Amino acid sequence: MPIDDPRTLVSTEWLAAHMDDPDLRIIDGSWHMPGTGRDGRAEYDAEHIPGARFFDIDEISDQRSSLPHMAPPPEKFVSRMRAMGIGDGHQVVIYDSVGVRSAPRVWWTFRLMGKMDVAVLDGGLPKWKAEGRPTEDMPTMVRDRHITVTRMANLVKDVSQVASASKLGDWQILDARAAERFRGEVEEPRAGLRAGHIPNSKNLPFPELQNPDGTMKEPDALRAALVAAGIDLDRPVITTCGSGVTAAILSLALEIVGHRNHALYDGSWSEWGMYPDLKVEKG
């Protein structure tokens, strides 16, 4: 049974039924790892769900930082959303071209800016297309819309806060990377990063939260996966990954199961793996 919660996850059926709602806005939040040879914007230009706008995770970021796609300053988010015709009073649905991969990062960014009427499309573009639903290659007509944001600082953690959590254990740290990366058995895809994981962190590779068709598992199965990874759902959680994108899949899963006290480590391994004075565990 689909959840159809317009603040977390909605089904393709839900989106199809609401396509004509005047306050619905659809976003393509596709992003691909460097080296995959895929270009999210080019793919969007060629084919997207009717009316969708493209959210460029790399561009709508804090480009003063040397780290990849760090969360944008509020004023930059505001200017980009206005240009995309997305504003106050809109219900936003975000999808990506893989299933549920980068769309949760965009969902988390909206929440960081205090915008809660935002959901991820379960199964994304692949499920939408597999069901024979329409796509188009036309640019979407947009009208500027006023948007107000309030940065929710409790939803994001920086390196010093994560280092403190690693040492004190007051927050649990959950890593979405593949098990062999977490254990430090393979080289990191980004050059110059050490292998391993943040001391005292737990590992839950994000595919374990998903079905083979790229949809999210049922809430009970999500809860079971989190508990099996060693997470106490009565205590706060910091999510992390390679560069802060797939960590948001963990954040989405926590939100779906009703766990509200979670934050995302924006720098993730791109930051932690770079600094030799930060301890790294293997195994």
PDB file of C-alpha atoms in Angstrom:
ATOM      1  CA  MET A   1       0.000   0.000   0.000  1.00  0.00           C
ATOM      2  CA  PRO A   2       1.415   3.413  -0.959  1.00  0.00           C
ATOM      3  CA  ILE A   3       1.903   5.867   1.890  1.00  0.00           C
ATOM      4  CA  ASP A   4       0.793   8.959  -0.038  1.00  0.00           C
ATOM      5  CA  ASP A   5       1.935  11.437   2.578  1.00  0.00           C
ATOM      6  CA  PRO A   6       2.461  14.821   0.866  1.00  0.00           C
ATOM      7  CA  ARG A   7       5.210  15.625   3.390  1.00  0.00           C
ATOM      8  CA  THR A   8       7.334  12.526   2.773  1.00  0.00           C
ATOM      9  CA  LEU A   9       6.490  10.120  -0.040  1.00  0.00           C
ATOM     10  CA  VAL A  10       3.740   9.938  -2.676  1.00  0.00           C
ATOM     11  CA  SER A  11       2.963   7.286  -5.261  1.00  0.00           C
ATOM     12  CA  THR A  12       2.805   7.701  -9.030  1.00  0.00           C
ATOM     13  CA  GLU A  13      -0.969   7.150  -8.688  1.00  0.00           C
ATOM     14  CA  TRP A  14      -1.195  10.083  -6.267  1.00  0.00           C
ATOM     15  CA  LEU A  15       0.792  12.350  -8.582  1.00  0.00           C
ATOM     16  CA  ALA A  16      -1.264  11.361 -11.643  1.00  0.00           C
ATOM     17  CA  ALA A  17      -4.455  12.181  -9.724  1.00  0.00           C
ATOM     18  CA  HIS A  18      -3.139  15.616  -8.655  1.00  0.00           C
ATOM     19  CA  MET A  19      -1.438  16.725 -11.892  1.00  0.00           C
ATOM     20  CA  ASP A  20      -4.050  19.433 -12.520  1.00  0.00           C
ATOM     21  CA  ASP A  21      -3.988  20.893  -9.003  1.00  0.00           C
ATOM     22  CA  PRO A  22      -3.173  24.604  -9.434  1.00  0.00           C
ATOM     23  CA  ASP A  23      -0.782  24.638  -6.475  1.00  0.00           C
ATOM     24  CA  LEU A  24       1.154  21.487  -7.406  1.00  0.00           C
ATOM     25  CA  ARG A  25       4.761  21.975  -8.502  1.00  0.00           C
ATOM     26  CA  ILE A  26       6.887  19.089  -9.794  1.00  0.00           C
ATOM     27  CA  ILE A  27      10.681  19.085  -9.628  1.00  0.00           C
ATOM     28  CA  ASP A  28      13.192  16.852 -11.388  1.00  0.00           C
ATOM     29  CA  GLY A  29      16.031  16.562  -8.851  1.00  0.00           C
ATOM     30  CA  SER A  30      18.171  14.108 -10.820  1.00  0.00           C
ATOM     31  CA  TRP A  31      21.878  14.114 -10.000  1.00  0.00           C
ATOM     32  CA  HIS A  32      24.527  11.596 -10.983  1.00  0.00           C
ATOM     33  CA  MET A  33      27.939  10.769  -9.539  1.00  0.00           C
ATOM     34  CA  PRO A  34      30.849  12.213 -11.508  1.00  0.00           C
ATOM     35  CA  GLY A  35      32.182   9.477 -13.734  1.00  0.00           C
ATOM     36  CA  THR A  36      28.807   7.936 -14.604  1.00  0.00           C
ATOM     37  CA  GLY A  37      28.699   9.856 -17.873  1.00  0.00           C
ATOM     38  CA  ARG A  38      25.125  10.940 -17.109  1.00  0.00           C
ATOM     39  CA  ASP A  39      23.929  14.557 -17.121  1.00  0.00           C
ATOM     40  CA  GLY A  40      20.792  15.234 -15.116  1.00  0.00           C
ATOM     41  CA  ARG A  41      19.893  18.452 -16.912  1.00  0.00           C
ATOM     42  CA  ALA A  42      20.455  17.028 -20.407  1.00  0.00           C
ATOM     43  CA  GLU A  43      18.226  14.077 -19.545  1.00  0.00           C
ATOM     44  CA  TYR A  44      15.602  16.473 -18.150  1.00  0.00           C
ATOM     45  CA  ASP A  45      15.706  18.550 -21.345  1.00  0.00           C
ATOM     46  CA  ALA A  46      15.110  15.395 -23.389  1.00  0.00           C
ATOM     47  CA  GLU A  47      12.306  13.996 -21.239  1.00  0.00           C
ATOM     48  CA  HIS A  48      10.524  14.957 -18.023  1.00  0.00           C
ATOM     49  CA  ILE A  49       7.190  14.606 -16.272  1.00  0.00           C
ATOM     50  CA  PRO A  50       4.851  17.296 -17.708  1.00  0.00           C
ATOM     51  CA  GLY A  51       5.282  20.630 -15.955  1.00  0.00           C
ATOM     52  CA  ALA A  52       8.432  19.614 -14.071  1.00  0.00           C
ATOM     53  CA  ARG A  53      11.206  22.117 -13.349  1.00  0.00           C
ATOM     54  CA  PHE A  54      14.850  21.060 -13.005  1.00  0.00           C
ATOM     55  CA  PHE A  55      16.623  21.505  -9.648  1.00  0.00           C
ATOM     56  CA  ASP A  56      20.392  21.546 -10.181  1.00  0.00           C
ATOM     57  CA  ILE A  57      21.870  20.135  -6.945  1.00  0.00           C
ATOM     58  CA  ASP A  58      25.392  21.262  -7.869  1.00  0.00           C
ATOM     59  CA  GLU A  59      24.369  24.811  -8.835  1.00  0.00           C
ATOM     60  CA  ILE A  60      21.756  25.464  -6.121  1.00  0.00           C
ATOM     61  CA  SER A  61      24.424  25.066  -3.440  1.00  0.00           C
ATOM     62  CA  ASP A  62      26.888  27.036  -1.369  1.00  0.00           C
ATOM     63  CA  GLN A  63      29.544  27.613  -3.998  1.00  0.00           C
ATOM     64  CA  ARG A  64      31.767  29.444  -1.523  1.00  0.00           C
ATOM     65  CA  SER A  65      32.555  26.004  -0.098  1.00  0.00           C
ATOM     66  CA  SER A  66      35.229  23.746  -1.581  1.00  0.00           C
ATOM     67  CA  LEU A  67      33.023  20.752  -0.711  1.00  0.00           C
ATOM     68  CA  PRO A  68      30.537  19.414  -3.287  1.00  0.00           C
ATOM     69  CA  HIS A  69      26.911  20.678  -3.317  1.00  0.00           C
ATOM     70  CA  MET A  70      26.732  21.974   0.249  1.00  0.00           C
ATOM     71  CA  ALA A  71      23.306  23.366   1.221  1.00  0.00           C
ATOM     72  CA  PRO A  72      22.667  26.776  -0.364  1.00  0.00           C
ATOM     73  CA  PRO A  73      22.401  29.976   1.674  1.00  0.00           C
ATOM     74  CA  PRO A  74      18.699  30.882   2.149  1.00  0.00           C
ATOM     75  CA  GLU A  75      18.907  33.921  -0.146  1.00  0.00           C
ATOM     76  CA  LYS A  76      20.251  31.808  -3.013  1.00  0.00           C
ATOM     77  CA  PHE A  77      17.535  29.186  -2.471  1.00  0.00           C
ATOM     78  CA  VAL A  78      14.909  31.954  -2.554  1.00  0.00           C
ATOM     79  CA  SER A  79      16.199  33.464  -5.797  1.00  0.00           C
ATOM     80  CA  ARG A  80      16.406  30.087  -7.563  1.00  0.00           C
ATOM     81  CA  MET A  81      12.938  28.976  -6.409  1.00  0.00           C
ATOM     82  CA  ARG A  82      11.371  32.269  -7.504  1.00  0.00           C
ATOM     83  CA  ALA A  83      12.967  31.852 -10.920  1.00  0.00           C
ATOM     84  CA  MET A  84      11.490  28.335 -11.055  1.00  0.00           C
ATOM     85  CA  GLY A  85       8.034  29.636 -10.112  1.00  0.00           C
ATOM     86  CA  ILE A  86       7.996  27.769  -6.808  1.00  0.00           C
ATOM     87  CA  GLY A  87       6.782  29.600  -3.729  1.00  0.00           C
ATOM     88  CA  ASP A  88       4.552  29.828  -0.698  1.00  0.00           C
ATOM     89  CA  GLY A  89       1.424  27.686  -0.750  1.00  0.00           C
ATOM     90  CA  HIS A  90       2.765  25.175  -3.238  1.00  0.00           C
ATOM     91  CA  GLN A  91       2.758  21.413  -2.764  1.00  0.00           C
ATOM     92  CA  VAL A  92       6.066  20.227  -4.198  1.00  0.00           C
ATOM     93  CA  VAL A  93       6.738  16.711  -5.513  1.00  0.00           C
ATOM     94  CA  ILE A  94      10.338  15.787  -6.360  1.00  0.00           C
ATOM     95  CA  TYR A  95      11.466  12.868  -8.490  1.00  0.00           C
ATOM     96  CA  ASP A  96      14.706  11.632 -10.000  1.00  0.00           C
ATOM     97  CA  SER A  97      15.661   9.503 -12.989  1.00  0.00           C
ATOM     98  CA  VAL A  98      16.942   6.518 -10.981  1.00  0.00           C
ATOM     99  CA  GLY A  99      14.082   5.741  -8.572  1.00  0.00           C
ATOM    100  CA  VAL A 100      14.669   7.255  -5.156  1.00  0.00           C
ATOM    101  CA  ARG A 101      18.281   8.400  -5.267  1.00  0.00           C
ATOM    102  CA  SER A 102      18.904  12.168  -5.380  1.00  0.00           C
ATOM    103  CA  ALA A 103      15.300  13.396  -4.960  1.00  0.00           C
ATOM    104  CA  PRO A 104      15.475  13.020  -1.134  1.00  0.00           C
ATOM    105  CA  ARG A 105      18.415  15.450  -1.083  1.00  0.00           C
ATOM    106  CA  VAL A 106      16.203  18.095  -2.709  1.00  0.00           C
ATOM    107  CA  TRP A 107      13.373  17.177  -0.293  1.00  0.00           C
ATOM    108  CA  TRP A 108      15.766  17.673   2.624  1.00  0.00           C
ATOM    109  CA  THR A 109      16.942  21.027   1.208  1.00  0.00           C
ATOM    110  CA  PHE A 110      13.331  22.286   1.115  1.00  0.00           C
ATOM    111  CA  ARG A 111      12.831  21.135   4.704  1.00  0.00           C
ATOM    112  CA  LEU A 112      16.066  22.844   5.737  1.00  0.00           C
ATOM    113  CA  MET A 113      14.482  26.052   4.395  1.00  0.00           C
ATOM    114  CA  GLY A 114      11.328  25.475   6.446  1.00  0.00           C
ATOM    115  CA  LYS A 115       9.180  24.262   3.532  1.00  0.00           C
ATOM    116  CA  MET A 116       7.341  21.140   4.695  1.00  0.00           C
ATOM    117  CA  ASP A 117       4.723  20.598   1.960  1.00  0.00           C
ATOM    118  CA  VAL A 118       7.188  18.611  -0.103  1.00  0.00           C
ATOM    119  CA  ALA A 119       7.288  14.911  -1.000  1.00  0.00           C
ATOM    120  CA  VAL A 120       9.444  12.489  -2.966  1.00  0.00           C
ATOM    121  CA  LEU A 121       7.846  10.547  -5.836  1.00  0.00           C
ATOM    122  CA  ASP A 122       8.165   6.866  -4.925  1.00  0.00           C
ATOM    123  CA  GLY A 123       9.941   5.009  -7.718  1.00  0.00           C
ATOM    124  CA  GLY A 124      10.676   8.235  -9.579  1.00  0.00           C
ATOM    125  CA  LEU A 125      10.741   8.599 -13.351  1.00  0.00           C
ATOM    126  CA  PRO A 126      11.442   4.878 -14.035  1.00  0.00           C
ATOM    127  CA  LYS A 127       8.193   3.813 -12.320  1.00  0.00           C
ATOM    128  CA  TRP A 128       6.251   6.680 -13.920  1.00  0.00           C
ATOM    129  CA  LYS A 129       7.424   5.627 -17.396  1.00  0.00           C
ATOM    130  CA  ALA A 130       6.989   1.888 -16.735  1.00  0.00           C
ATOM    131  CA  GLU A 131       3.311   2.611 -16.068  1.00  0.00           C
ATOM    132  CA  GLY A 132       2.983   4.330 -19.435  1.00  0.00           C
ATOM    133  CA  ARG A 133       2.422   7.785 -17.964  1.00  0.00           C
ATOM    134  CA  PRO A 134       3.172  10.905 -20.029  1.00  0.00           C
ATOM    135  CA  THR A 135       6.477  12.719 -20.393  1.00  0.00           C
ATOM    136  CA  GLU A 136       7.419  15.767 -22.478  1.00  0.00           C
ATOM    137  CA  ASP A 137      10.476  17.645 -23.706  1.00  0.00           C
ATOM    138  CA  MET A 138       8.863  21.110 -23.650  1.00  0.00           C
ATOM    139  CA  PRO A 139      10.309  23.847 -21.406  1.00  0.00           C
ATOM    140  CA  THR A 140       7.899  24.556 -18.544  1.00  0.00           C
ATOM    141  CA  MET A 141       6.256  27.979 -18.425  1.00  0.00           C
ATOM    142  CA  VAL A 142       6.959  29.585 -15.047  1.00  0.00           C
ATOM    143  CA  ARG A 143       5.572  32.619 -13.236  1.00  0.00           C
ATOM    144  CA  ASP A 144       7.538  34.217 -10.426  1.00  0.00           C
ATOM    145  CA  ARG A 145       6.063  33.340  -7.040  1.00  0.00           C
ATOM    146  CA  HIS A 146       6.910  34.868  -3.663  1.00  0.00           C
ATOM    147  CA  ILE A 147       8.626  32.480  -1.265  1.00  0.00           C
ATOM    148  CA  THR A 148       9.539  32.938   2.388  1.00  0.00           C
ATOM    149  CA  VAL A 149      12.048  30.655   4.069  1.00  0.00           C
ATOM    150  CA  THR A 150      13.177  29.967   7.630  1.00  0.00           C
ATOM    151  CA  ARG A 151      16.411  28.018   7.901  1.00  0.00           C
ATOM    152  CA  MET A 152      15.880  25.054  10.224  1.00  0.00           C
ATOM    153  CA  ALA A 153      19.383  24.767  11.708  1.00  0.00           C
ATOM    154  CA  ASN A 154      18.381  21.662  13.687  1.00  0.00           C
ATOM    155  CA  LEU A 155      18.215  19.624  10.440  1.00  0.00           C
ATOM    156  CA  VAL A 156      21.904  19.985   9.524  1.00  0.00           C
ATOM    157  CA  LYS A 157      25.179  19.180  11.295  1.00  0.00           C
ATOM    158  CA  ASP A 158      28.696  20.462  10.646  1.00  0.00           C
ATOM    159  CA  VAL A 159      31.971  18.636  11.162  1.00  0.00           C
ATOM    160  CA  SER A 160      32.548  19.847  14.726  1.00  0.00           C
ATOM    161  CA  GLN A 161      29.049  18.745  15.785  1.00  0.00           C
ATOM    162  CA  VAL A 162      29.584  15.321  14.187  1.00  0.00           C
ATOM    163  CA  ALA A 163      33.008  14.974  15.849  1.00  0.00           C
ATOM    164  CA  SER A 164      31.358  15.732  19.187  1.00  0.00           C
ATOM    165  CA  ALA A 165      28.588  13.159  18.527  1.00  0.00           C
ATOM    166  CA  SER A 166      31.211  10.566  17.547  1.00  0.00           C
ATOM    167  CA  LYS A 167      33.027  11.122  20.839  1.00  0.00           C
ATOM    168  CA  LEU A 168      30.089  11.592  23.232  1.00  0.00           C
ATOM    169  CA  GLY A 169      27.570   9.225  21.650  1.00  0.00           C
ATOM    170  CA  ASP A 170      24.676  11.606  22.344  1.00  0.00           C
ATOM    171  CA  TRP A 171      23.645  11.333  18.675  1.00  0.00           C
ATOM    172  CA  GLN A 172      23.790   8.088  16.683  1.00  0.00           C
ATOM    173  CA  ILE A 173      25.607   8.408  13.341  1.00  0.00           C
ATOM    174  CA  LEU A 174      24.240   6.394  10.410  1.00  0.00           C
ATOM    175  CA  ASP A 175      26.163   6.040   7.129  1.00  0.00           C
ATOM    176  CA  ALA A 176      24.361   5.275   3.833  1.00  0.00           C
ATOM    177  CA  ARG A 177      27.452   4.190   1.877  1.00  0.00           C
ATOM    178  CA  ALA A 178      28.053   0.642   0.619  1.00  0.00           C
ATOM    179  CA  ALA A 179      29.383  -1.756   3.264  1.00  0.00           C
ATOM    180  CA  GLU A 180      32.812  -2.180   1.626  1.00  0.00           C
ATOM    181  CA  ARG A 181      33.295   1.605   1.550  1.00  0.00           C
ATOM    182  CA  PHE A 182      32.161   1.892   5.165  1.00  0.00           C
ATOM    183  CA  ARG A 183      34.620  -0.823   6.207  1.00  0.00           C
ATOM    184  CA  GLY A 184      37.421   0.863   4.250  1.00  0.00           C
ATOM    185  CA  GLU A 185      38.039  -2.118   1.966  1.00  0.00           C
ATOM    186  CA  VAL A 186      37.852  -0.138  -1.284  1.00  0.00           C
ATOM    187  CA  GLU A 187      39.132   3.230  -2.424  1.00  0.00           C
ATOM    188  CA  GLU A 188      36.757   6.167  -2.256  1.00  0.00           C
ATOM    189  CA  PRO A 189      35.384   7.362  -5.625  1.00  0.00           C
ATOM    190  CA  ARG A 190      36.568  10.899  -4.846  1.00  0.00           C
ATOM    191  CA  ALA A 191      40.332  11.309  -5.131  1.00  0.00           C
ATOM    192  CA  GLY A 192      42.320  12.181  -2.018  1.00  0.00           C
ATOM    193  CA  LEU A 193      39.879  10.810   0.567  1.00  0.00           C
ATOM    194  CA  ARG A 194      40.890   8.251   3.165  1.00  0.00           C
ATOM    195  CA  ALA A 195      38.957   4.988   3.350  1.00  0.00           C
ATOM    196  CA  GLY A 196      36.856   3.969   6.342  1.00  0.00           C
ATOM    197  CA  HIS A 197      34.134   5.551   8.474  1.00  0.00           C
ATOM    198  CA  ILE A 198      33.464   8.005  11.292  1.00  0.00           C
ATOM    199  CA  PRO A 199      34.295   6.341  14.653  1.00  0.00           C
ATOM    200  CA  ASN A 200      31.230   4.897  16.420  1.00  0.00           C
ATOM    201  CA  SER A 201      29.025   5.257  13.335  1.00  0.00           C
ATOM    202  CA  LYS A 202      26.666   2.557  12.065  1.00  0.00           C
ATOM    203  CA  ASN A 203      26.181   1.426   8.473  1.00  0.00           C
ATOM    204  CA  LEU A 204      22.904   1.077   6.564  1.00  0.00           C
ATOM    205  CA  PRO A 205      23.570   1.018   2.804  1.00  0.00           C
ATOM    206  CA  PHE A 206      20.648   2.915   1.273  1.00  0.00           C
ATOM    207  CA  PRO A 207      19.632   0.110  -1.194  1.00  0.00           C
ATOM    208  CA  GLU A 208      18.572  -1.926   1.854  1.00  0.00           C
ATOM    209  CA  LEU A 209      15.715   0.555   2.307  1.00  0.00           C
ATOM    210  CA  GLN A 210      14.439   0.046  -1.226  1.00  0.00           C
ATOM    211  CA  ASN A 211      12.631  -2.556  -3.291  1.00  0.00           C
ATOM    212  CA  PRO A 212      14.141  -3.903  -6.540  1.00  0.00           C
ATOM    213  CA  ASP A 213      11.982  -1.465  -8.579  1.00  0.00           C
ATOM    214  CA  GLY A 214      13.507   1.575  -6.848  1.00  0.00           C
ATOM    215  CA  THR A 215      10.543   2.267  -4.560  1.00  0.00           C
ATOM    216  CA  MET A 216      10.915   2.643  -0.804  1.00  0.00           C
ATOM    217  CA  LYS A 217      10.061  -0.351   1.378  1.00  0.00           C
ATOM    218  CA  GLU A 218       6.952  -0.344   3.572  1.00  0.00           C
ATOM    219  CA  PRO A 219       7.282   1.555   6.891  1.00  0.00           C
ATOM    220  CA  ASP A 220       7.511  -1.655   8.960  1.00  0.00           C
ATOM    221  CA  ALA A 221      10.374  -2.917   6.767  1.00  0.00           C
ATOM    222  CA  LEU A 222      12.128   0.464   7.001  1.00  0.00           C
ATOM    223  CA  ARG A 223      11.816   0.362  10.772  1.00  0.00           C
ATOM    224  CA  ALA A 224      13.201  -3.188  10.849  1.00  0.00           C
ATOM    225  CA  ALA A 225      16.173  -2.223   8.661  1.00  0.00           C
ATOM    226  CA  LEU A 226      17.014   0.745  10.894  1.00  0.00           C
ATOM    227  CA  VAL A 227      16.828  -1.371  14.044  1.00  0.00           C
ATOM    228  CA  ALA A 228      18.886  -4.147  12.427  1.00  0.00           C
ATOM    229  CA  ALA A 229      21.575  -1.538  11.667  1.00  0.00           C
ATOM    230  CA  GLY A 230      21.787  -0.847  15.398  1.00  0.00           C
ATOM    231  CA  ILE A 231      19.692   2.324  15.538  1.00  0.00           C
ATOM    232  CA  ASP A 232      17.655   3.088  18.664  1.00  0.00           C
ATOM    233  CA  LEU A 233      14.604   4.879  17.279  1.00  0.00           C
ATOM    234  CA  ASP A 234      14.067   6.667  20.598  1.00  0.00           C
ATOM    235  CA  ARG A 235      17.373   8.530  20.221  1.00  0.00           C
ATOM    236  CA  PRO A 236      18.517  11.234  17.750  1.00  0.00           C
ATOM    237  CA  VAL A 237      20.281  10.290  14.519  1.00  0.00           C
ATOM    238  CA  ILE A 238      22.783  12.031  12.229  1.00  0.00           C
ATOM    239  CA  THR A 239      22.719  10.724   8.652  1.00  0.00           C
ATOM    240  CA  THR A 240      25.842  10.756   6.480  1.00  0.00           C
ATOM    241  CA  CYS A 241      27.158   9.296   3.193  1.00  0.00           C
ATOM    242  CA  GLY A 242      29.750  10.192   0.551  1.00  0.00           C
ATOM    243  CA  SER A 243      28.750  13.798  -0.163  1.00  0.00           C
ATOM    244  CA  GLY A 244      25.397  14.375   1.541  1.00  0.00           C
ATOM    245  CA  VAL A 245      23.082  13.117  -1.228  1.00  0.00           C
ATOM    246  CA  THR A 246      22.141   9.534  -0.333  1.00  0.00           C
ATOM    247  CA  ALA A 247      22.249  10.382   3.409  1.00  0.00           C
ATOM    248  CA  ALA A 248      18.916  12.087   2.696  1.00  0.00           C
ATOM    249  CA  ILE A 249      17.423   8.673   1.783  1.00  0.00           C
ATOM    250  CA  LEU A 250      18.116   7.641   5.389  1.00  0.00           C
ATOM    251  CA  SER A 251      16.590  10.930   6.581  1.00  0.00           C
ATOM    252  CA  LEU A 252      13.482  10.254   4.475  1.00  0.00           C
ATOM    253  CA  ALA A 253      13.188   6.733   5.888  1.00  0.00           C
ATOM    254  CA  LEU A 254      13.472   8.063   9.453  1.00  0.00           C
ATOM    255  CA  GLU A 255      10.769  10.628   8.730  1.00  0.00           C
ATOM    256  CA  ILE A 256       8.480   7.968   7.183  1.00  0.00           C
ATOM    257  CA  VAL A 257       8.701   5.789  10.308  1.00  0.00           C
ATOM    258  CA  GLY A 258       7.849   8.771  12.506  1.00  0.00           C
ATOM    259  CA  HIS A 259      11.343   9.472  13.833  1.00  0.00           C
ATOM    260  CA  ARG A 260      11.534  13.273  13.912  1.00  0.00           C
ATOM    261  CA  ASN A 261      14.837  13.939  15.689  1.00  0.00           C
ATOM    262  CA  HIS A 262      17.362  13.585  12.882  1.00  0.00           C
ATOM    263  CA  ALA A 263      19.863  15.814  11.084  1.00  0.00           C
ATOM    264  CA  LEU A 264      22.083  15.403   8.016  1.00  0.00           C
ATOM    265  CA  TYR A 265      25.865  15.801   8.028  1.00  0.00           C
ATOM    266  CA  ASP A 266      26.198  18.036   4.976  1.00  0.00           C
ATOM    267  CA  GLY A 267      29.950  17.617   4.467  1.00  0.00           C
ATOM    268  CA  SER A 268      29.715  13.832   4.897  1.00  0.00           C
ATOM    269  CA  TRP A 269      32.723  11.715   3.865  1.00  0.00           C
ATOM    270  CA  SER A 270      33.879  14.339   1.322  1.00  0.00           C
ATOM    271  CA  GLU A 271      34.785  16.424   4.363  1.00  0.00           C
ATOM    272  CA  TRP A 272      35.564  13.850   7.071  1.00  0.00           C
ATOM    273  CA  GLY A 273      37.725  11.712   4.789  1.00  0.00           C
ATOM    274  CA  MET A 274      39.805  14.717   3.752  1.00  0.00           C
ATOM    275  CA  TYR A 275      41.142  15.974   7.110  1.00  0.00           C
ATOM    276  CA  PRO A 276      43.978  13.901   8.615  1.00  0.00           C
ATOM    277  CA  ASP A 277      43.271  15.185  12.134  1.00  0.00           C
ATOM    278  CA  LEU A 278      39.829  13.496  12.147  1.00  0.00           C
ATOM    279  CA  LYS A 279      39.948   9.881  13.279  1.00  0.00           C
ATOM    280  CA  VAL A 280      38.896   7.126  10.869  1.00  0.00           C
ATOM    281  CA  GLU A 281      37.801   3.605  11.743  1.00  0.00           C
ATOM    282  CA  LYS A 282      37.968   0.555   9.467  1.00  0.00           C
ATOM    283  CA  GLY A 283      36.266  -2.802   9.574  1.00  0.00           C
TER     284      GLY A 283
END
